[in-house]
Structures are given as structure tokens and as C-alpha cells.
XYZ file of C-alpha atoms in Angstrom:
455
model
C 0.032 -0.041 0.010
C 2.800 2.387 0.864
C 4.719 1.520 -2.344
C 1.584 2.313 -4.262
C 1.018 5.661 -2.607
C 4.684 6.780 -3.265
C 4.354 5.639 -6.921
C 1.247 7.703 -7.232
C 2.929 10.736 -5.508
C 5.796 10.470 -7.903
C 3.483 10.379 -10.891
C 1.623 13.373 -9.604
C 4.833 15.515 -9.364
C 5.782 14.508 -12.818
C 2.471 15.634 -14.125
C 2.750 18.929 -12.370
C 6.226 19.453 -13.704
C 4.937 18.578 -17.345
C 2.300 21.187 -17.004
C 4.573 23.864 -15.935
C 6.711 23.270 -18.968
C 5.842 25.613 -21.793
C 4.155 23.859 -24.436
C 5.945 23.553 -27.759
C 2.931 23.429 -30.171
C 1.238 26.348 -31.672
C -2.261 26.554 -33.240
C -2.670 26.656 -36.886
C -6.160 28.056 -37.625
C -8.206 26.045 -39.919
C -11.750 26.879 -39.592
C -13.488 25.890 -36.289
C -11.109 26.033 -33.231
C -9.672 22.852 -31.783
C -10.243 20.931 -29.551
C -13.942 21.317 -29.738
C -15.574 17.940 -29.184
C -15.092 16.995 -25.436
C -12.285 19.130 -24.611
C -12.385 22.795 -25.571
C -9.670 25.585 -25.331
C -11.591 27.119 -22.305
C -11.967 23.812 -20.449
C -8.207 22.847 -21.187
C -7.039 26.163 -19.597
C -9.368 25.710 -16.574
C -8.197 22.060 -16.183
C -4.540 23.146 -16.439
C -4.927 25.676 -13.714
C -6.240 23.128 -11.272
C -3.796 20.280 -11.944
C -2.078 19.128 -8.763
C -4.727 20.400 -6.496
C -7.667 18.035 -7.251
C -6.894 14.498 -6.037
C -9.255 12.333 -8.017
C -8.654 14.119 -11.409
C -4.906 14.054 -10.806
C -4.960 10.477 -9.844
C -6.972 9.422 -13.084
C -4.465 11.631 -15.142
C -1.530 9.877 -13.485
C -2.925 6.495 -14.301
C -3.750 7.408 -17.765
C -0.294 8.830 -18.412
C 1.315 5.530 -17.214
C -0.798 3.347 -19.367
C -0.308 5.459 -22.331
C 3.523 5.796 -21.962
C 3.752 2.074 -21.724
C 1.893 1.483 -24.934
C 3.892 4.156 -26.772
C 7.073 2.469 -25.637
C 5.818 -0.700 -27.424
C 5.727 1.069 -30.798
C 2.942 1.279 -33.416
C 1.168 -1.733 -34.768
C -1.509 -1.537 -37.417
C -2.133 -5.026 -38.765
C -4.148 -6.089 -41.878
C -7.616 -7.081 -40.283
C -8.326 -10.810 -40.218
C -9.780 -11.792 -36.827
C -13.071 -12.037 -35.220
C -13.541 -10.420 -31.650
C -10.982 -11.851 -29.308
C -8.329 -12.352 -32.176
C -4.970 -10.419 -32.398
C -5.868 -7.923 -35.127
C -9.298 -7.177 -33.697
C -7.698 -6.563 -30.055
C -4.861 -4.456 -31.560
C -7.237 -2.090 -33.473
C -9.281 -1.863 -30.448
C -6.261 -0.997 -28.197
C -5.112 1.577 -30.774
C -8.326 3.715 -30.682
C -8.433 3.615 -26.837
C -4.779 4.755 -26.502
C -5.096 7.315 -29.259
C -7.924 8.839 -27.543
C -6.179 9.080 -24.245
C -2.985 10.272 -25.939
C -4.959 13.155 -27.291
C -6.116 14.158 -23.885
C -2.571 13.978 -22.412
C -1.400 16.139 -25.316
C -3.866 18.853 -24.602
C -3.457 18.795 -20.833
C 0.256 18.182 -20.539
C 1.528 19.807 -23.724
C 3.903 17.047 -24.542
C 4.371 16.622 -28.159
C 5.184 12.962 -27.948
C 1.497 12.277 -27.609
C 0.719 14.219 -30.746
C 3.493 12.570 -32.668
C 2.125 9.161 -31.613
C -1.359 9.851 -32.939
C -0.150 11.406 -36.106
C 2.018 8.476 -36.856
C -0.701 5.976 -36.092
C -3.208 7.939 -38.164
C -0.889 8.035 -41.027
C -0.422 4.248 -40.994
C -4.192 3.782 -41.113
C -4.399 6.310 -44.061
C -1.872 4.085 -45.865
C -4.099 0.855 -45.621
C -7.569 2.132 -45.584
C -8.047 3.037 -49.212
C -7.182 -0.498 -50.262
C -8.865 -2.333 -47.427
C -11.616 -4.719 -48.667
C -14.577 -5.728 -46.499
C -13.460 -7.693 -43.566
C -12.767 -11.348 -44.449
C -15.008 -12.782 -41.681
C -18.549 -12.889 -43.042
C -20.884 -13.417 -40.055
C -22.200 -9.765 -40.078
C -24.837 -8.326 -42.344
C -22.756 -5.166 -42.271
C -19.066 -6.097 -42.504
C -16.710 -3.490 -41.434
C -13.135 -2.703 -42.748
C -10.932 -2.965 -39.603
C -13.425 -5.107 -37.691
C -15.847 -7.927 -38.629
C -18.674 -5.603 -38.284
C -19.601 -1.899 -38.810
C -20.357 -1.496 -35.016
C -16.746 -2.062 -34.117
C -15.525 0.279 -36.922
C -17.928 2.927 -35.583
C -16.288 2.355 -32.033
C -12.925 3.093 -33.657
C -14.088 6.260 -35.358
C -15.994 7.659 -32.257
C -12.786 7.257 -30.181
C -10.229 8.138 -32.899
C -12.229 11.411 -33.681
C -11.723 12.689 -30.381
C -7.902 11.960 -30.707
C -7.752 13.605 -34.111
C -9.614 16.652 -32.558
C -6.905 16.968 -29.892
C -4.016 17.208 -32.653
C -5.952 18.978 -35.529
C -4.499 22.341 -34.930
C -1.149 20.989 -34.121
C -0.950 19.350 -37.647
C -0.234 21.429 -40.796
C -3.071 21.993 -43.171
C -1.527 19.679 -45.711
C -1.539 16.870 -43.172
C -5.048 17.379 -41.932
C -6.311 17.629 -45.508
C -4.583 14.436 -46.438
C -6.169 12.567 -43.509
C -9.591 14.285 -44.189
C -9.580 13.136 -47.781
C -7.781 9.765 -47.537
C -8.987 8.360 -44.242
C -11.834 10.205 -42.347
C -14.392 11.315 -45.077
C -14.011 7.786 -46.740
C -14.505 6.064 -43.403
C -17.662 8.120 -42.608
C -19.176 7.522 -45.971
C -18.306 3.783 -45.635
C -20.354 3.577 -42.276
C -23.235 5.505 -43.817
C -23.808 5.643 -47.551
C -22.040 2.189 -48.192
C -24.083 0.561 -45.319
C -27.611 2.214 -45.155
C -29.296 -0.752 -43.604
C -26.840 -0.417 -40.656
C -26.668 3.322 -40.362
C -30.507 4.098 -40.737
C -31.498 1.497 -38.251
C -32.982 2.281 -34.827
C -30.695 0.260 -32.490
C -27.703 0.511 -30.124
C -25.401 -0.415 -33.068
C -26.579 2.292 -35.336
C -26.335 4.778 -32.554
C -22.442 4.204 -32.633
C -22.624 4.590 -36.462
C -24.499 7.836 -36.177
C -22.322 9.186 -33.485
C -19.060 8.262 -35.384
C -20.091 10.073 -38.490
C -21.325 12.942 -36.480
C -18.043 13.345 -34.408
C -15.774 13.267 -37.217
C -18.053 15.616 -39.106
C -17.586 18.121 -36.202
C -13.794 17.787 -36.261
C -13.756 18.426 -39.776
C -16.422 21.174 -39.677
C -18.366 19.120 -42.278
C -22.003 20.091 -41.905
C -23.098 17.566 -44.335
C -21.824 14.757 -42.221
C -23.272 16.184 -38.979
C -26.649 16.431 -40.652
C -26.434 12.891 -41.863
C -25.629 11.874 -38.319
C -28.555 13.560 -36.822
C -31.248 12.749 -39.380
C -29.983 9.610 -41.249
C -29.915 8.782 -44.833
C -32.656 8.883 -47.537
C -34.427 5.378 -47.347
C -35.085 5.169 -51.114
C -32.538 2.359 -51.652
C -33.128 0.508 -48.443
C -35.121 -2.720 -48.213
C -37.516 -1.966 -45.558
C -38.445 -5.637 -45.086
C -34.820 -6.769 -44.645
C -33.720 -8.059 -41.148
C -30.232 -7.910 -39.569
C -28.279 -10.930 -38.258
C -29.966 -10.315 -34.817
C -33.365 -10.916 -36.309
C -34.421 -7.150 -36.107
C -35.967 -5.052 -38.832
C -33.502 -2.591 -40.414
C -35.758 0.523 -40.112
C -37.673 2.744 -38.028
C -41.411 2.059 -38.079
C -42.079 5.689 -38.001
C -39.772 6.338 -41.049
C -37.102 8.237 -39.089
C -33.322 7.585 -38.945
C -30.211 9.068 -37.386
C -29.258 10.146 -33.944
C -32.559 11.936 -33.159
C -34.583 8.856 -34.114
C -32.445 6.761 -31.750
C -33.280 9.239 -29.050
C -36.802 9.280 -29.822
C -37.842 5.594 -30.357
C -35.932 3.479 -27.848
C -36.131 5.704 -24.918
C -39.432 6.091 -22.722
C -40.140 9.418 -21.217
C -38.690 7.917 -18.078
C -35.274 7.269 -19.578
C -35.782 3.443 -19.785
C -34.127 2.203 -22.974
C -36.278 -0.421 -24.599
C -33.266 -2.987 -25.183
C -32.659 -3.144 -21.493
C -30.015 -1.970 -19.098
C -27.168 -4.043 -20.467
C -27.425 -2.474 -23.875
C -28.285 0.929 -22.407
C -24.876 0.620 -20.512
C -23.157 0.105 -23.775
C -25.086 2.644 -25.886
C -25.016 5.430 -23.076
C -21.409 6.321 -24.029
C -21.994 7.319 -27.644
C -25.298 9.122 -26.674
C -23.736 11.276 -24.126
C -20.360 11.739 -25.578
C -22.056 13.021 -28.881
C -24.344 15.266 -26.725
C -21.426 16.806 -25.021
C -19.816 17.431 -28.349
C -22.959 18.941 -29.714
C -23.428 21.018 -26.758
C -19.756 22.477 -27.298
C -20.583 23.144 -30.972
C -24.290 23.460 -31.409
C -25.680 24.550 -28.164
C -28.792 26.012 -30.169
C -29.916 22.304 -30.345
C -30.266 22.213 -26.676
C -29.571 18.547 -26.759
C -29.619 17.903 -22.925
C -33.128 19.364 -23.053
C -34.277 17.172 -25.874
C -37.502 15.030 -25.094
C -37.627 16.753 -21.615
C -34.141 15.894 -20.805
C -34.176 12.286 -21.652
C -30.446 11.677 -21.636
C -30.071 12.869 -18.123
C -33.084 10.810 -17.081
C -31.646 7.791 -18.820
C -28.499 7.984 -16.607
C -30.657 7.973 -13.440
C -32.784 5.274 -14.706
C -29.766 3.081 -15.579
C -28.326 3.522 -12.028
C -31.716 2.527 -10.596
C -31.520 -0.656 -12.638
C -28.744 -2.059 -10.485
C -28.541 -4.364 -7.466
C -26.811 -3.632 -4.197
C -23.481 -4.321 -5.799
C -24.081 -2.007 -8.660
C -24.518 -4.714 -11.070
C -27.226 -4.155 -13.783
C -30.361 -6.491 -13.520
C -30.007 -9.068 -16.444
C -33.257 -8.234 -18.408
C -33.862 -9.338 -21.969
C -30.707 -11.082 -23.155
C -28.332 -9.069 -21.133
C -25.365 -10.766 -19.647
C -24.882 -10.817 -15.931
C -21.848 -9.260 -14.207
C -21.778 -5.786 -15.816
C -21.925 -2.850 -13.333
C -21.819 0.875 -13.029
C -18.004 0.448 -12.487
C -17.601 0.129 -16.306
C -15.881 2.974 -18.112
C -19.008 4.034 -20.097
C -20.889 4.619 -16.779
C -17.903 6.741 -15.457
C -18.482 9.092 -18.518
C -22.210 8.873 -18.117
C -22.195 9.892 -14.447
C -19.679 12.728 -15.072
C -21.655 14.161 -17.967
C -25.233 13.750 -16.283
C -23.734 15.588 -13.236
C -22.234 18.467 -15.150
C -25.118 19.086 -17.668
C -27.907 18.046 -15.253
C -28.872 19.512 -11.989
C -25.540 18.597 -10.270
C -27.443 16.097 -8.269
C -25.124 15.399 -5.287
C -26.210 11.671 -5.100
C -24.324 11.195 -8.406
C -21.117 12.118 -6.621
C -21.542 9.150 -4.325
C -21.467 6.839 -7.386
C -18.404 8.790 -8.893
C -16.625 8.254 -5.413
C -17.170 4.493 -5.768
C -15.993 4.506 -9.282
C -12.738 6.161 -8.209
C -12.019 7.793 -11.585
C -13.261 10.522 -13.808
C -13.453 11.575 -17.429
C -10.656 13.864 -18.223
C -12.641 16.948 -19.277
C -14.666 19.705 -17.756
C -17.288 17.099 -16.500
C -14.743 15.160 -14.592
C -13.110 18.141 -13.143
C -16.500 19.252 -11.828
C -17.052 15.816 -10.211
C -13.462 15.790 -8.754
C -13.929 19.404 -7.296
C -17.139 18.552 -5.815
C -15.859 15.342 -4.158
C -12.885 17.400 -2.869
C -15.375 19.652 -1.238
C -17.396 16.698 0.289
C -20.547 17.600 -1.488
C -21.588 14.084 -2.136
C -24.724 12.303 -0.836
C -25.691 8.818 -0.741
C -27.332 7.637 -3.970
C -30.701 6.226 -2.600
C -32.356 3.559 -4.697
C -35.902 3.920 -4.158
C -39.042 1.908 -5.390
C -39.680 2.996 -8.894
C -41.642 2.379 -11.963
C -39.935 2.982 -15.394
C -42.286 3.069 -18.407
C -41.315 1.475 -21.676
C -41.912 2.638 -25.333
C -41.296 5.972 -27.021
C -44.577 7.367 -25.434
C -44.334 5.367 -22.297
C -47.338 3.155 -23.124
C -45.696 -0.030 -23.899
C -45.513 -1.596 -20.440
C -42.388 -1.147 -18.245
C -40.391 -2.178 -15.146
C -41.279 -1.951 -11.580
C -38.629 -2.037 -8.856
C -39.863 -2.568 -5.275
C -37.270 -2.066 -2.617
C -37.286 -2.758 1.109
C -34.606 -1.865 3.521
C -34.309 -2.836 7.112
C -31.181 -2.130 9.004
C -28.409 -3.758 6.918
C -30.700 -5.965 4.840
C -32.366 -5.230 1.559
C -34.995 -6.973 -0.509
C -35.390 -6.036 -4.117
C -38.239 -7.251 -6.455
C -37.855 -6.509 -10.156
C -41.080 -6.938 -12.018
C -40.880 -6.868 -15.864
C -43.742 -6.246 -18.125
C -41.936 -4.450 -21.039
C -42.235 -4.401 -24.708
C -40.252 -6.803 -26.892
C -36.954 -4.750 -26.691
C -36.033 -4.697 -30.349
C -33.723 -7.524 -31.312
C -32.125 -8.012 -27.932
C -35.565 -8.699 -26.351
C -36.982 -11.854 -24.933
C -40.377 -13.215 -25.126
C -40.533 -13.477 -21.281
C -42.297 -10.098 -21.299
C -44.081 -10.906 -18.160
C -41.606 -12.071 -15.394
C -40.103 -11.183 -12.084
C -36.838 -11.734 -10.231
C -35.991 -11.346 -6.484
C -32.732 -10.128 -4.758
C -31.623 -10.211 -1.169
C -28.596 -8.045 -0.394
C -27.647 -8.046 -3.976
C -27.740 -11.758 -4.284
C -30.375 -13.608 -6.593
C -33.119 -15.515 -4.804
C -35.409 -15.971 -7.647
């Protein structure tokens, strides 16, 4: 324990010294200022002024720096795709986008050019191979990707990588950014949307990732056409509306809508319940909220956090209430057991909901348990509030969450009883089908005692 404390102390000192060094990079104006997605020039300045004085933020930054530095020391690897999930190429490309995103944040907050150089060199490697990449050799998906076996994972790559690109965009020369825009990023956005309309236009958690990927890179490149495409989808003229995907779900919205707004309107009930169930809500909440934050920073006139009576903020509270005493999500529909609010997507969700919501102090107690924050203005706000001891216990009460876009397709009731240190929870399910991830057990219940399943 003592060794870990001194290691953290040393990393904190190194971080502070890095910040105090004058940054070597200068901005090269190219339209919209950068960064402009999750970090902004204003938030970067504010964060820098607080570094070394906000324990949880400093701790997260130190751990992130250690992780990224280790990966940079290993060198860059951009293999030709061939594997399914779990295979080497799949795992490497996933690691690449995660580390690039974190490296971009470190470049902005610490000013060390090695992080920008790492991202630039990685992106140029991708730009070399992308134009000649065929569809992924694995054929299981109805929407095969390029780097991955399905477009969903390619969209994951672009959501994270767009954040890294945003962080170095002004550091790159105009020739370099123009090359990456033309050779890699615009073609990638077109591939995920125009070339895969049945994937992109669908109302489903997969397509939300696709919408957000196209929208995020559109904001970085200041490409209004891509942003509009992300928000409202593609024309359905050439889409077979009777086709189904490999999950068995129809590839269209029954109301004829598509895009990010359709994925906000249809799956979410007015209470913030996501019809696919909490396991998939946990997965989709990251693109929903990270794009909302980017839209708020770039297009505040959309008032995205007020959309549908603030459904995105409600969704985070609903999701937290859909957990047992250990923070694990109730396994509704075909959701897997064991996933909890300690997952990174819920760290982002709690931070963003706190910052853009009413700054509910109960969210701080969840953030305290998570013991990490998102490295942006939302995470800083959480860390400052925790330092000031503002947190209150998140109390899970008995609650009913309606299902369906209008809240008229059944729902979930959670009855909770607590006496001393013992809790009993009854989860009563009478939902809609839940899209392709629903089960036909639309009327069922389960019971928990102190977080353990009884029935």
C-alpha cells in the first residue's frame, strides 16, 4: 500500500512538472477552433490551472499517463484485419483507438508533443492501408466492417479516434489534416453510412454508434453535411424496409425516421428506460452522451440535453436505478450478468449527467465508488465537488420505469425494502419486446436479497 502511494505521489509530481513546462506546439487556424469535441480551449485552460490540487482528477490523469506511456514504448502496430472479436488484429485495433483517445487528452493537458506525434504516426499508418482495404474477411455480419468484422466496431474506432484527431488537429499542418480528411476520415464516414444504409439508418444501439461516429468526425472536420447525416440519417429510397439484420430485427424505424434523433426518440421512454434493456443501455449510453457533449460544445442551439424533456439525463438515473446492491445491472432481456456501473461508459455517463444536469449530489457518491473521472470539464467538476465533500448517498427507491417511446408499452417496476443492513428487491418486468435483444418473457419477475439472486 505504501509503495502504491509513493508511486502515485511520484506520478503526480511528474504531471505537475509537465504542465509547468511551456508547450512547444502552436495553433494553426483551419476553420473551427480545436479541440472542440469533449475538450475545448476554455476547459483545457481551466483544467491546467487546477492540476495538482484535485486528487481524483490528478489520480486518473496519472494512471492514464502511465498506461499510454507504456503503450507508446511498445511502438505502433496497425495489422491488416483478419480476426473475429478476441483475435489479435481485432484486439490490436481496439487498443489503438483507446490509446489514441487517451494520448490526445494527455497532449492537450500536459503539452508534451510525444503524444501528438504518436497519434499522427498512427493515423498515417491507417491512412496508408484504408483506401485498399476490402471488407473484413469474416462474413458473419450483415454489415461487415473494414478494420473489424462488423460496422459496429468500426464505428467504435471512429468515435474514439475522432476525439484523438480533434486534440491534434490544430497542431497538424493544413497539408497533413487535408490528407487525413480526404484519405481516411471522409471515406470512413461514407463507408459507415452511404455504403451501409441498412446499418446506419437502423434504430438500434449498433446504429447509434454509427450515427455518432459520423457526427463526431463531421464536427472535427467542420463538415455540416456529415453532421446533418448523423442527426437525421440517410434517404431510405434504396433500403429494403423488409430486410432483417443478423440479430433478427428489422432494419428501419417504423415511423420512417433515422439518425441520432430517431435513436433518441424511439428506444427511450419518457422516464429514460431504454427498450433494449439496461445491459445495452449501458453500452449505448457512452455514444449518446459523448456526442451530446460534443453537440453542446459546437451546436448549443440544439439544446440537446433538453431534448425530449431531458431524456438523456433521465436515462443515466434510470440506469443507475436498474442495478442491484453491488451496482450490477439487472439481467433483463438477453443481457449478460456481471456488468456494473464501474464500467468506463458509466464513469463518463455519471460525469456528463452531473455536469449538464442539476448537479445532483447523489451522483457524486457513485463517482466516488468508481474512483476515476472523465478527463474533461465534466470530470473536473466531479473531482472538485468530491474534494469539497458535497456527495450524498445515492438512494435507490422503489420506482416504475415506463417502456416505449410514449411510455405506453409496459415497463419495469422495482420494489425495494430496506431494514437495518438487509435489503430486498423485487424486479417486475412487463416490457415491450425490446427490439432484437428482447426476450419473449415479457411478463416475469426476479428477487434479490442483499444483492444476491433469490429467484
